[in-house]
PDB file of N, CA, C and O and ligand atoms in Angstrom:
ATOM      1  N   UNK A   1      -2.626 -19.883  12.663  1.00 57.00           N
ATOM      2  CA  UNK A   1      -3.369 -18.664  12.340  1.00 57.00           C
ATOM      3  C   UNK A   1      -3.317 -18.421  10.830  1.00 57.00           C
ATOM      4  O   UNK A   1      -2.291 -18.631  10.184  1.00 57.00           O
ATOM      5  N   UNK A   2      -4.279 -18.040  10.370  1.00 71.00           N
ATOM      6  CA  UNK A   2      -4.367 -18.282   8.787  1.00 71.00           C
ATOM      7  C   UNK A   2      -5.314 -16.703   8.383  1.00 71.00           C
ATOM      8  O   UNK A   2      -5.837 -16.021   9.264  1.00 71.00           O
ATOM      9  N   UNK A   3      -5.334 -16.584   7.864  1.00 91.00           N
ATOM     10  CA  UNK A   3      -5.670 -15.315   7.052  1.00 91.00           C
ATOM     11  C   UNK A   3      -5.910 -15.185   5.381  1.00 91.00           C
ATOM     12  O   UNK A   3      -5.356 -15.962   4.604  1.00 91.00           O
ATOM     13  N   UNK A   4      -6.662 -14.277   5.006  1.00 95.00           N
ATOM     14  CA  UNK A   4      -6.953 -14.136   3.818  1.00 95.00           C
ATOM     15  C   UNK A   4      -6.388 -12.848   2.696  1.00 95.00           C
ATOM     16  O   UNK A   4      -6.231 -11.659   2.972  1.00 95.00           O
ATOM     17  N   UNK A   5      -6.164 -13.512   1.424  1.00 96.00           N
ATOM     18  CA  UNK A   5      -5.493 -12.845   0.828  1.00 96.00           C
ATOM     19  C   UNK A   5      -6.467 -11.308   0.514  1.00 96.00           C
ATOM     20  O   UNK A   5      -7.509 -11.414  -0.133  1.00 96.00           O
ATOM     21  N   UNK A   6      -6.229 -10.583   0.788  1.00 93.00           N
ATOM     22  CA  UNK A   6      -6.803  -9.259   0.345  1.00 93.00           C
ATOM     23  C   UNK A   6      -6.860  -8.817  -0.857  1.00 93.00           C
ATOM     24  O   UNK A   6      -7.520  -7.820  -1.150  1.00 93.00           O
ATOM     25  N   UNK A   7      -6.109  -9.573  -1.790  1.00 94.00           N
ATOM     26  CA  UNK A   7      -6.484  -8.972  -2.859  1.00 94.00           C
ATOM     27  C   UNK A   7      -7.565 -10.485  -3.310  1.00 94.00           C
ATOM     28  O   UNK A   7      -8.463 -10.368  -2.477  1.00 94.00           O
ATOM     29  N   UNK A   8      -7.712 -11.030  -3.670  1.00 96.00           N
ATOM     30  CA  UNK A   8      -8.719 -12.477  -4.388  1.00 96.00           C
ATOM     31  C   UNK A   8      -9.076 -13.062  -3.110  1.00 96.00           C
ATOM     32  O   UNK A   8      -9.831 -13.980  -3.427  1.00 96.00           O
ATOM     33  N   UNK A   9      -8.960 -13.057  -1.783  1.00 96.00           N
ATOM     34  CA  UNK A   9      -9.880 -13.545  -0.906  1.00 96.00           C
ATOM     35  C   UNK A   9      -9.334 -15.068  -0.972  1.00 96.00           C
ATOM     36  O   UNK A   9     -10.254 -15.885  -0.938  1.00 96.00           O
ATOM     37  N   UNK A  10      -8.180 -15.567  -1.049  1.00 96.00           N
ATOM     38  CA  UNK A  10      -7.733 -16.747  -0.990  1.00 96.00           C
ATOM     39  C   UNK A  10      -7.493 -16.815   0.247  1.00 96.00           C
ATOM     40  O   UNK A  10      -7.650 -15.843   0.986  1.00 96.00           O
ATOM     41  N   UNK A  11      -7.013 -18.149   0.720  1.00 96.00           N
ATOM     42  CA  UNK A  11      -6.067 -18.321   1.768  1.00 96.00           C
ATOM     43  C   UNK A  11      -4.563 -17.944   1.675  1.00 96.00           C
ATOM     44  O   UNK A  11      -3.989 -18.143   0.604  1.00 96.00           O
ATOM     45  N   UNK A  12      -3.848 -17.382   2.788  1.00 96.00           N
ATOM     46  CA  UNK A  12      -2.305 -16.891   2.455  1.00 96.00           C
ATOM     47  C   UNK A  12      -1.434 -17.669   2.334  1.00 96.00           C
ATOM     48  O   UNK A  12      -1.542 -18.779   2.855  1.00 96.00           O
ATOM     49  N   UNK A  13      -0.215 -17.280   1.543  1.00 95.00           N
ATOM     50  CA  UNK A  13       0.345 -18.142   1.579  1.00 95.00           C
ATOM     51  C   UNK A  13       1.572 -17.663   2.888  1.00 95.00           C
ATOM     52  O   UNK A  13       1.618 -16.446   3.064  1.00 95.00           O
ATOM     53  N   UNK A  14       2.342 -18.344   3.607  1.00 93.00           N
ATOM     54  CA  UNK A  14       3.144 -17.871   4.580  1.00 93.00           C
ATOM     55  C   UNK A  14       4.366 -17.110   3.790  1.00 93.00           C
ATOM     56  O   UNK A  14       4.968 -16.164   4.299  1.00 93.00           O
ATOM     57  N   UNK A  15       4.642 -17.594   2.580  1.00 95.00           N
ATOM     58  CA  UNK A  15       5.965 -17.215   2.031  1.00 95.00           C
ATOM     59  C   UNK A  15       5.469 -15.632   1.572  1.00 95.00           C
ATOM     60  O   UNK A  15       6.183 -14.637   1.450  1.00 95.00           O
ATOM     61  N   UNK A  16       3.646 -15.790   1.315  1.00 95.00           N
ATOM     62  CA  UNK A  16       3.575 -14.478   0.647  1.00 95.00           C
ATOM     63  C   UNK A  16       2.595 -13.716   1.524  1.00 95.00           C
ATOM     64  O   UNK A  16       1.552 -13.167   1.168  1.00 95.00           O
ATOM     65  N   UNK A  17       3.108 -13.784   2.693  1.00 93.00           N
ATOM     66  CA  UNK A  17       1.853 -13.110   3.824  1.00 93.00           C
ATOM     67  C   UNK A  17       1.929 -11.485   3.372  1.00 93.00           C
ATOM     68  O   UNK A  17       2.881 -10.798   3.001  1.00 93.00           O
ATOM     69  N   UNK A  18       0.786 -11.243   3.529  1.00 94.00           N
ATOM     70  CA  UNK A  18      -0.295 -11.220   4.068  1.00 94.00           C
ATOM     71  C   UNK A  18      -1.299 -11.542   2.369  1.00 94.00           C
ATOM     72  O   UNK A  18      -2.519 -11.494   2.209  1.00 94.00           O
ATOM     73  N   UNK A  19      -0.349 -11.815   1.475  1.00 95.00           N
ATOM     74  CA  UNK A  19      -1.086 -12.749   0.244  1.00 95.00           C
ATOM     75  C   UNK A  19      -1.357 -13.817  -0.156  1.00 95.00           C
ATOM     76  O   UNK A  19      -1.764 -14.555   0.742  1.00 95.00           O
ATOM     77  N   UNK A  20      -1.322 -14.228  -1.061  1.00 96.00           N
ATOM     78  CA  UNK A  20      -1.155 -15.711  -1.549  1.00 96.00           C
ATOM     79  C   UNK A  20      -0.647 -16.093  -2.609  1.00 96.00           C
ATOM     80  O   UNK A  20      -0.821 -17.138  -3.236  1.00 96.00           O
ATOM     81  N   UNK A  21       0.094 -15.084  -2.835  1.00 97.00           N
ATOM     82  CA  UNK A  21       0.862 -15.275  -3.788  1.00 97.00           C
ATOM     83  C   UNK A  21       1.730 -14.130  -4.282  1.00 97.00           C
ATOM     84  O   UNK A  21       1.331 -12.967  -4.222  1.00 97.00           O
ATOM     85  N   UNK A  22       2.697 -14.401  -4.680  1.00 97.00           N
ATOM     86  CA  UNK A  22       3.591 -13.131  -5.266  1.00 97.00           C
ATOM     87  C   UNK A  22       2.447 -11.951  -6.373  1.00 97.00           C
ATOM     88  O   UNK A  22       2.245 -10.741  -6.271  1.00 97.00           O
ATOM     89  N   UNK A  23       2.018 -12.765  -7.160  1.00 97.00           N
ATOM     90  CA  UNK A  23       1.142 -12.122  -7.820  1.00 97.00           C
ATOM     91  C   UNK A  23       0.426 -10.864  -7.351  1.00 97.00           C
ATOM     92  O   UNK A  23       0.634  -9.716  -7.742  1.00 97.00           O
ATOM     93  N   UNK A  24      -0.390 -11.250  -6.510  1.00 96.00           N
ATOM     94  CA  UNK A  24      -1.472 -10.609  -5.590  1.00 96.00           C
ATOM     95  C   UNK A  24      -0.356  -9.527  -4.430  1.00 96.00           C
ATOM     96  O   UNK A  24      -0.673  -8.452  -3.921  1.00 96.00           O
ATOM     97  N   UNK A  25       0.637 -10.090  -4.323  1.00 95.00           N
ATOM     98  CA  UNK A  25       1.749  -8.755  -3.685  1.00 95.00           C
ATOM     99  C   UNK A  25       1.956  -7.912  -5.068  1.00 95.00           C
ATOM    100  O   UNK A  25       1.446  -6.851  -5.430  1.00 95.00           O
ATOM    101  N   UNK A  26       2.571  -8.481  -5.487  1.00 95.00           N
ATOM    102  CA  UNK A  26       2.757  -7.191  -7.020  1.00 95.00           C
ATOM    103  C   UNK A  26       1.498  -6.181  -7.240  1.00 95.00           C
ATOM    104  O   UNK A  26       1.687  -5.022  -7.608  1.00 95.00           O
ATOM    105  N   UNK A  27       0.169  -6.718  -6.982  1.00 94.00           N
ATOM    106  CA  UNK A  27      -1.282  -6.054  -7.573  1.00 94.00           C
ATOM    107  C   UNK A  27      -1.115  -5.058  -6.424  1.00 94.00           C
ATOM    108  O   UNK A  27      -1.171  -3.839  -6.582  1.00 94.00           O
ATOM    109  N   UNK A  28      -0.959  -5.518  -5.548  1.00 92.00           N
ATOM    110  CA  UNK A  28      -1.176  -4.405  -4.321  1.00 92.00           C
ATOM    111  C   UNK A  28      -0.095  -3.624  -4.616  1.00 92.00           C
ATOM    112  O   UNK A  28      -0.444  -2.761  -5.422  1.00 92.00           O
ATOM    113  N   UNK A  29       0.905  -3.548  -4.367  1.00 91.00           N
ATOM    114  CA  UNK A  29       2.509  -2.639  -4.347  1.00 91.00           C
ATOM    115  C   UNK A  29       1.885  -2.238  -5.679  1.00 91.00           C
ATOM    116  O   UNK A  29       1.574  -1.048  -5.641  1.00 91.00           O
ATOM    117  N   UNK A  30       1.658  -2.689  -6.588  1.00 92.00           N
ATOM    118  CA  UNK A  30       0.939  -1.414  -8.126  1.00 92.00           C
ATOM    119  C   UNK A  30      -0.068  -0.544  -7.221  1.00 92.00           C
ATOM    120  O   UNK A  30       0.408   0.576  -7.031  1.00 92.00           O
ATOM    121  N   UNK A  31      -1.130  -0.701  -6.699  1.00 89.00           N
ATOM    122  CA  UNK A  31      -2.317  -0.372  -6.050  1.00 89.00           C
ATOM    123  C   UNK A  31      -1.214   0.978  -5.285  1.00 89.00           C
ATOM    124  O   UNK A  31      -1.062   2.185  -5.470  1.00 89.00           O
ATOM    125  N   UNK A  32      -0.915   0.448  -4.822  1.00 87.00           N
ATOM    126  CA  UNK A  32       0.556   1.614  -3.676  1.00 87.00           C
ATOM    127  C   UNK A  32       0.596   2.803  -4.563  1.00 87.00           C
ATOM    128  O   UNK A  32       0.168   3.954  -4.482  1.00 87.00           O
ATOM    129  N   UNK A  33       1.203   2.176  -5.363  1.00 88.00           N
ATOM    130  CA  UNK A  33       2.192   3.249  -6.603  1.00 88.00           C
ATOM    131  C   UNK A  33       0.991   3.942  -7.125  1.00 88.00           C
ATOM    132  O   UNK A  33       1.341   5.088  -7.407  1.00 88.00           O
ATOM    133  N   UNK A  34      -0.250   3.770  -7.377  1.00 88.00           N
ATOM    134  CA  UNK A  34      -0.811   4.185  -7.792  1.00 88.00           C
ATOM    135  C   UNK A  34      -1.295   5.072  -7.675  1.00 88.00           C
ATOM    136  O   UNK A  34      -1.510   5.899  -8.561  1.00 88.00           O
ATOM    137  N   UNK A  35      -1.715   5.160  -6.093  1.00 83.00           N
ATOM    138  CA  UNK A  35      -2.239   6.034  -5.437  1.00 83.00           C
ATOM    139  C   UNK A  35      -3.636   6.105  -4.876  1.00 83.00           C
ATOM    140  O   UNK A  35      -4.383   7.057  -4.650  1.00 83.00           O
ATOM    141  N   UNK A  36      -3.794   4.402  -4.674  1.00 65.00           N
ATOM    142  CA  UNK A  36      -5.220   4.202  -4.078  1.00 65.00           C
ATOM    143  C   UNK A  36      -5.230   3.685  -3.020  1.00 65.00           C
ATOM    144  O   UNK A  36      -6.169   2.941  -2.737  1.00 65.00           O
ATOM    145  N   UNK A  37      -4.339   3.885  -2.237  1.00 58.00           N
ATOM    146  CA  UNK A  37      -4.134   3.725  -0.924  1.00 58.00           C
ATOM    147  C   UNK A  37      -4.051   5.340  -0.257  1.00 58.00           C
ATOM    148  O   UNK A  37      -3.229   6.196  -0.585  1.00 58.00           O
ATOM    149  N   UNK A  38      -4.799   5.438   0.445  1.00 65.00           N
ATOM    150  CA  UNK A  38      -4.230   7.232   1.413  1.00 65.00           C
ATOM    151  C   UNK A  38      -4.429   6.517   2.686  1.00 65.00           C
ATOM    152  O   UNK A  38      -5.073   5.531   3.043  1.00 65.00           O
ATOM    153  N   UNK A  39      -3.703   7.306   3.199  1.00 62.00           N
ATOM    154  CA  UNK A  39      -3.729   7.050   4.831  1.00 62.00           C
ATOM    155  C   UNK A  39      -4.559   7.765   5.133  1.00 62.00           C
ATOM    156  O   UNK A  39      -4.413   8.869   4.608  1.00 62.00           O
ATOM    157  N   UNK A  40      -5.788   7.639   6.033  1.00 67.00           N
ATOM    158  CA  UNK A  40      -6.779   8.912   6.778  1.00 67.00           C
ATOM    159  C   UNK A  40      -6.498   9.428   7.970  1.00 67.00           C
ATOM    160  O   UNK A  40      -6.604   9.001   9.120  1.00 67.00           O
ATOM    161  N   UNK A  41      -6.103  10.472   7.475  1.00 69.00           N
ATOM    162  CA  UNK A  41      -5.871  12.114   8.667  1.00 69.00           C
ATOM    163  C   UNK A  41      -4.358  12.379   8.297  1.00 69.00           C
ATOM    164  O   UNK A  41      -3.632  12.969   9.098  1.00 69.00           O
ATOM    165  N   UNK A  42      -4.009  12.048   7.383  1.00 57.00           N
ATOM    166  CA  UNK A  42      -3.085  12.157   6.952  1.00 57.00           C
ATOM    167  C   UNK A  42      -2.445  13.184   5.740  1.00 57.00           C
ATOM    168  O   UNK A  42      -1.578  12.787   4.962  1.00 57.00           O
ATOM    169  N   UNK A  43      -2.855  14.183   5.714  1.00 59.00           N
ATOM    170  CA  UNK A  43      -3.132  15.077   4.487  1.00 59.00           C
ATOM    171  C   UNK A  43      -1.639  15.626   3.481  1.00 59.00           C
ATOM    172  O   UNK A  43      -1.062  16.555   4.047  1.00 59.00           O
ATOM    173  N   UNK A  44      -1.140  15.302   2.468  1.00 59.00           N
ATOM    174  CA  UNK A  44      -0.164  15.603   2.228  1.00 59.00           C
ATOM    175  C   UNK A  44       0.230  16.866   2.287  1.00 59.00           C
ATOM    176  O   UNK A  44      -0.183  17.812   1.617  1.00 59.00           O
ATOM    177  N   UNK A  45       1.613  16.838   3.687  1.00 57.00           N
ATOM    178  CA  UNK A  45       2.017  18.040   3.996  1.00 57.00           C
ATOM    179  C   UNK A  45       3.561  17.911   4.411  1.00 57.00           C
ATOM    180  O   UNK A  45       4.036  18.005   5.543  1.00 57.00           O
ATOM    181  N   UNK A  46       4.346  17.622   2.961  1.00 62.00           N
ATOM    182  CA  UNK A  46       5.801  17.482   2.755  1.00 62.00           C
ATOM    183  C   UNK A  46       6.344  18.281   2.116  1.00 62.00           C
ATOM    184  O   UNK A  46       5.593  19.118   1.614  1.00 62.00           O
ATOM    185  N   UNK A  47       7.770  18.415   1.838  1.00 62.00           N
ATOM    186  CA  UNK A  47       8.075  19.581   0.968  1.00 62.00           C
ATOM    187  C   UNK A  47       7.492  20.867   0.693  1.00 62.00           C
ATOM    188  O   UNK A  47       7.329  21.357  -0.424  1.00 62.00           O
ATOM    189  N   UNK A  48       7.215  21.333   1.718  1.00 60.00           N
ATOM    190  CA  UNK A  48       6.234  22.466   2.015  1.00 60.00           C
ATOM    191  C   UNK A  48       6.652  23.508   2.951  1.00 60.00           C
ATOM    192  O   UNK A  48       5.870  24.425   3.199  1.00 60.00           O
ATOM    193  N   UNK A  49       8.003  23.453   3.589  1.00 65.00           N
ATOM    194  CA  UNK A  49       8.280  23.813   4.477  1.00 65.00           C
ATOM    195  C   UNK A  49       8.997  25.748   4.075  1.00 65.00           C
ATOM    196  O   UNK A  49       9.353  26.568   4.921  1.00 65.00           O
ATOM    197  N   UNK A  50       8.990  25.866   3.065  1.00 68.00           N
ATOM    198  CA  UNK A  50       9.803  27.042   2.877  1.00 68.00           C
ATOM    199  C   UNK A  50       8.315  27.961   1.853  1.00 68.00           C
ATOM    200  O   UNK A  50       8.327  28.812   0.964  1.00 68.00           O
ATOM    201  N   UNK A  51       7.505  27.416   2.386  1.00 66.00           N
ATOM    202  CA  UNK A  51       6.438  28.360   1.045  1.00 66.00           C
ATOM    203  C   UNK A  51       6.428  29.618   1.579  1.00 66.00           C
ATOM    204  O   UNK A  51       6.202  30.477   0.726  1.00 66.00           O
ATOM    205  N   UNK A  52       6.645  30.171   3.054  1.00 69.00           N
ATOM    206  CA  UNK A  52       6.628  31.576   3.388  1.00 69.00           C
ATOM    207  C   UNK A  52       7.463  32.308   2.771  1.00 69.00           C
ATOM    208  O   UNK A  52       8.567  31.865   2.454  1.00 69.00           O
ATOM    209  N   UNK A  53       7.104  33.464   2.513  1.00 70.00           N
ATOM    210  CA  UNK A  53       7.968  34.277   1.493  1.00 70.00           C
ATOM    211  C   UNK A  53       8.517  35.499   2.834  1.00 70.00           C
ATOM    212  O   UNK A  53       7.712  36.106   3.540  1.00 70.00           O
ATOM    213  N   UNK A  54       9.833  35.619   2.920  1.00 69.00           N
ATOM    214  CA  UNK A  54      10.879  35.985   3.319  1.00 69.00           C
ATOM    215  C   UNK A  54      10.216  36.134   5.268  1.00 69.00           C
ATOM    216  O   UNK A  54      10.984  36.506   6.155  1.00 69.00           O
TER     217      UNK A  54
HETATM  218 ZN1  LIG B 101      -4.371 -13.523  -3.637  1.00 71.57          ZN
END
């Protein structure tokens, strides 16, 4: 079973699944950090728990 790298559309490598390379893991995990990944229906609702006032 073989699959394609998501970030450059290569073939994966197994060591760097679901990439093809360390590279293309680093681009994504930046992509992460970045903040261009959201989850949908997922609306940020953390640290939020004490906003009622008394
Ligand atoms: Zn790649």
């Amino acid at each position: 079973m073989s699959s394609i790298c998501p970030i450059c559309k290569k073939p994966t490598v197994f060591e760097y699944r679901p990439f093809c390379s360390k590279r293309c893991a680093d681009i994504d995990l930046a992509r992460w950090f970045r903040g261009d990944y959201k989850i949908p229906g997922e609306e940020e609702e953390k640290e939020e728990e004490n906003t009622e006032e008394e």
